Every structure is written in C-alpha cells, then in structure tokens.
Amino acid sequence: MQQLRMLEKLTFPEWLQLIRDEVASERKSIGGRLNPWHFGSLLSAPGDIFTQLALLIEVLPKAPVWMDCTALYSEDDDPRTPQQMARDEDAEYADFPSGKIIVLTEGRSDTRIITAALHAFYPEYADAYQFLDFEEFKIEGGASLLARMIKVLSGARVQNRMLALFDNDAAGAEAYRSLAGVRFPPNVRLMLLPDTKLAARYPTLGPAGLSRMNVNGSGAPIELYLGRSSLKDRGGKLRPVRWSQWIENVGRYQGVIQDKETVYRAFEASLKETRSPASLRRRLPEMNQLLQTIFSAFQDRQPPIL
C-alpha cells in the first residue's frame, strides 16, 4: 500500500522519468525503494490492463513489451475461434477489431490522394488507417479488381477491419453491385465515394456538346473531391466530365476527368498552401466529406447494396 500511495502522488512525466532511470541503470527494485513498475490495484478495472500496456509502450518504444492479459478471460468464455464466431455471425463475440483499418481503393491514385488528405486534414487519425501499396508490389488497379480483392481478403479471414472504397462512377457502381450476394464478415465494409453538391450539377461533355448534369453515380471519380480550384483549367472553368463507354449492368455511361495529373498537382499545392487542417476542411468540403465517410464506415452496420 505504501508503494501505491507513493505512485499516486507522481505526475505522469515524473513516472516516465523513474522508468527511464530504472532502464538506464538496469536496476531491479529491492527493499523499500519505490518500484515504478508496480501497478497493483492502482489500475484494477479489466480494461485498464490495456492502459498499462500503452504506458509501457510509451516509455519503451523500441523494446519488446509483454503483458499478461489472461485476467480478462474466464473459463466460461466462448471456446470458439474468432474465425468460427465470424462464420456464425455472432455479433456479440465476433466483432474483434484488430490493428489498423485497411482502406482498399481502386488504384494508386486514389490511395495517394486519400493518404495525403488524411494526413493534412486529420493528422491525429492518420495512424489508425493503412492503405494498400500499389507501387511497391506492382498491383493492378480498377473497380472490378477491387471487388475481387475484398472477396479474397475476406475469404482469408483477415482480422483487421477492412473498407473497400469504390469510385462514385458507373464502373464503381457496377463493381459495388456485383458484391450484393456476398456474405461478408462483420469486419468488412463496402462503400461508394459519397454524393456531393458539386457533382449534382457539374459540366459534362458528350456527343450533344457541353451541358450540366448530376454526375453522382456515373461520373464522379476521386478527382471530383479535390476541390473546385483543383478542377479548374487555365481559363478558370471547371474541367468537364467526358462520357466514355456504356456500362450495361447499371445502365449508365462512364464519366472521366481529363488531365488527372494536373488536377492532382493543383490539389497537392492546396495542401501545401493551407497549413491549418481546419482551414483545409472548409476550403475543400468535398474531400472533407469523403474523409468523414471513411471515419463513419464502422459506426453502423453495413447498409444494403442497392
């Protein structure tokens, strides 16, 4: 009890310094000297064992840290493995989020854009997400490949939460709908990029010439979330969505934005010019809306695919 009373009087920085002193001198606590490693009943609630683990990792970032968590479980716990629980769709026991949320996109450009935006808009959340490395492993992109990828990873029973994010265009809608009959485990979510006000009345270019129309669901790829300033050409006009092939399964033409690399460079310049995350969120509302959609992916159950 004397040890605990002494620990209770310490501030967190003082406790950290005690631990660092112990490590530096490689001494073991003996006799009546204060033992900073002794948590005892100071953190007695079941969830607090993870607080202890977090504290040790904080003070020993480069050292292996071991924590006995057997106290969290009793003999009456469900004996099934997480894989068995997931197959049984046992919501009470199967939802074991593990590690970072893996965000799967249609390709390298989508991942590059979302990663940059996440670090600039919400740097405090960036470490909670992980993205597929298309470049390092020469992975092909595309909406249909994303649909196959999420099925393969789900079949492998990857325990991380995974979000498959499809472009809000005809090809993305087709791939998204192709997964309607698949029973995914609770740790998997499928989403289209969100509808935006900008895309609801956007310039388009087709056989009939230039017009404005709602391109949500048919011609809203990732580039339409990079802000009006990024989408404007040298004349100050929004680059139109150009209609390409007809997608039979969804009954829509596929829309694309020309000169994507120029659009991305303008977006990148915006990130560098505006250092304040709050200002960026106001200046680029479409991207902020996209990131908010990612953040909300696991707040509710997966919506039905229409």
mmCIF file of N, CA, C and O in Angstrom, residues 5 70 75 91 101 124 128-129 145 148 163 180 187 202 222 236 257 268-269 285-286:
data_model
loop_
_atom_site.group_PDB
_atom_site.id
_atom_site.type_symbol
_atom_site.label_atom_id
_atom_site.label_comp_id
_atom_site.label_asym_id
_atom_site.label_seq_id
_atom_site.Cartn_x
_atom_site.Cartn_y
_atom_site.Cartn_z
ATOM 1 N N ARG A 5 0.561 4.409 -2.588
ATOM 2 C CA ARG A 5 0.381 5.802 -2.151
ATOM 3 C C ARG A 5 1.460 6.708 -2.724
ATOM 4 O O ARG A 5 1.210 7.852 -3.095
ATOM 5 N N THR A 70 -4.454 -12.649 -19.319
ATOM 6 C CA THR A 70 -5.324 -13.784 -19.022
ATOM 7 C C THR A 70 -6.425 -13.428 -18.033
ATOM 8 O O THR A 70 -7.467 -14.086 -17.991
ATOM 9 N N GLU A 75 -13.107 -19.122 -17.543
ATOM 10 C CA GLU A 75 -13.317 -20.442 -18.121
ATOM 11 C C GLU A 75 -14.640 -20.536 -18.863
ATOM 12 O O GLU A 75 -14.855 -21.455 -19.653
ATOM 13 N N ALA A 91 -22.700 -11.588 -33.390
ATOM 14 C CA ALA A 91 -22.309 -10.184 -33.251
ATOM 15 C C ALA A 91 -21.708 -9.882 -31.881
ATOM 16 O O ALA A 91 -20.870 -8.999 -31.740
ATOM 17 N N ILE A 101 -7.261 0.077 -39.534
ATOM 18 C CA ILE A 101 -8.298 -0.148 -40.536
ATOM 19 C C ILE A 101 -7.635 -0.112 -41.905
ATOM 20 O O ILE A 101 -6.969 0.864 -42.254
ATOM 21 N N GLU A 124 -4.342 13.608 -36.688
ATOM 22 C CA GLU A 124 -4.484 12.824 -35.462
ATOM 23 C C GLU A 124 -5.084 11.441 -35.722
ATOM 24 O O GLU A 124 -4.979 10.534 -34.881
ATOM 25 N N ALA A 128 -4.369 5.530 -37.664
ATOM 26 C CA ALA A 128 -5.390 4.492 -37.473
ATOM 27 C C ALA A 128 -5.732 3.762 -38.774
ATOM 28 O O ALA A 128 -6.462 2.771 -38.743
ATOM 29 N N TYR A 129 -5.173 4.243 -39.892
ATOM 30 C CA TYR A 129 -5.528 3.675 -41.201
ATOM 31 C C TYR A 129 -4.283 3.194 -41.944
ATOM 32 O O TYR A 129 -3.196 3.760 -41.807
ATOM 33 N N LEU A 145 -11.200 -5.255 -60.061
ATOM 34 C CA LEU A 145 -10.119 -5.871 -59.297
ATOM 35 C C LEU A 145 -10.293 -5.618 -57.801
ATOM 36 O O LEU A 145 -9.979 -6.485 -56.973
ATOM 37 N N ARG A 148 -12.792 -8.118 -56.508
ATOM 38 C CA ARG A 148 -12.194 -9.441 -56.322
ATOM 39 C C ARG A 148 -11.267 -9.456 -55.101
ATOM 40 O O ARG A 148 -11.214 -10.429 -54.350
ATOM 41 N N LEU A 163 -12.076 -1.666 -45.329
ATOM 42 C CA LEU A 163 -13.044 -0.843 -46.049
ATOM 43 C C LEU A 163 -12.681 -0.830 -47.518
ATOM 44 O O LEU A 163 -11.594 -0.382 -47.895
ATOM 45 N N ALA A 180 -23.355 -7.759 -54.176
ATOM 46 C CA ALA A 180 -24.613 -7.755 -53.432
ATOM 47 C C ALA A 180 -24.938 -9.107 -52.802
ATOM 48 O O ALA A 180 -25.516 -9.172 -51.720
ATOM 49 N N ASN A 187 -16.197 -7.519 -40.015
ATOM 50 C CA ASN A 187 -15.081 -6.565 -40.061
ATOM 51 C C ASN A 187 -14.865 -5.970 -41.442
ATOM 52 O O ASN A 187 -13.876 -5.281 -41.673
ATOM 53 N N TYR A 202 -22.744 19.407 -62.545
ATOM 54 C CA TYR A 202 -21.358 19.546 -62.989
ATOM 55 C C TYR A 202 -21.309 19.551 -64.519
ATOM 56 O O TYR A 202 -22.093 18.848 -65.181
ATOM 57 N N ILE A 222 -12.475 10.029 -58.064
ATOM 58 C CA ILE A 222 -11.803 10.661 -56.936
ATOM 59 C C ILE A 222 -11.432 12.117 -57.234
ATOM 60 O O ILE A 222 -11.421 12.965 -56.335
ATOM 61 N N GLY A 236 -10.072 29.169 -66.018
ATOM 62 C CA GLY A 236 -10.883 29.347 -64.817
ATOM 63 C C GLY A 236 -12.187 28.574 -64.831
ATOM 64 O O GLY A 236 -13.033 28.772 -63.958
ATOM 65 N N ILE A 257 -12.506 12.342 -65.919
ATOM 66 C CA ILE A 257 -11.909 13.676 -65.930
ATOM 67 C C ILE A 257 -10.589 13.610 -66.682
ATOM 68 O O ILE A 257 -9.767 12.725 -66.431
ATOM 69 N N GLU A 268 -2.424 19.062 -54.534
ATOM 70 C CA GLU A 268 -1.231 18.967 -53.702
ATOM 71 C C GLU A 268 -0.743 20.354 -53.307
ATOM 72 O O GLU A 268 -0.321 20.580 -52.161
ATOM 73 N N ALA A 269 -0.806 21.299 -54.250
ATOM 74 C CA ALA A 269 -0.406 22.678 -53.956
ATOM 75 C C ALA A 269 -1.332 23.292 -52.901
ATOM 76 O O ALA A 269 -0.880 24.045 -52.025
ATOM 77 N N PRO A 285 -14.452 21.174 -49.151
ATOM 78 C CA PRO A 285 -15.534 20.447 -48.461
ATOM 79 C C PRO A 285 -15.801 19.058 -49.027
ATOM 80 O O PRO A 285 -16.221 18.161 -48.286
ATOM 81 N N GLU A 286 -15.575 18.855 -50.324
ATOM 82 C CA GLU A 286 -15.827 17.528 -50.904
ATOM 83 C C GLU A 286 -14.861 16.483 -50.343
ATOM 84 O O GLU A 286 -15.260 15.358 -50.021
#
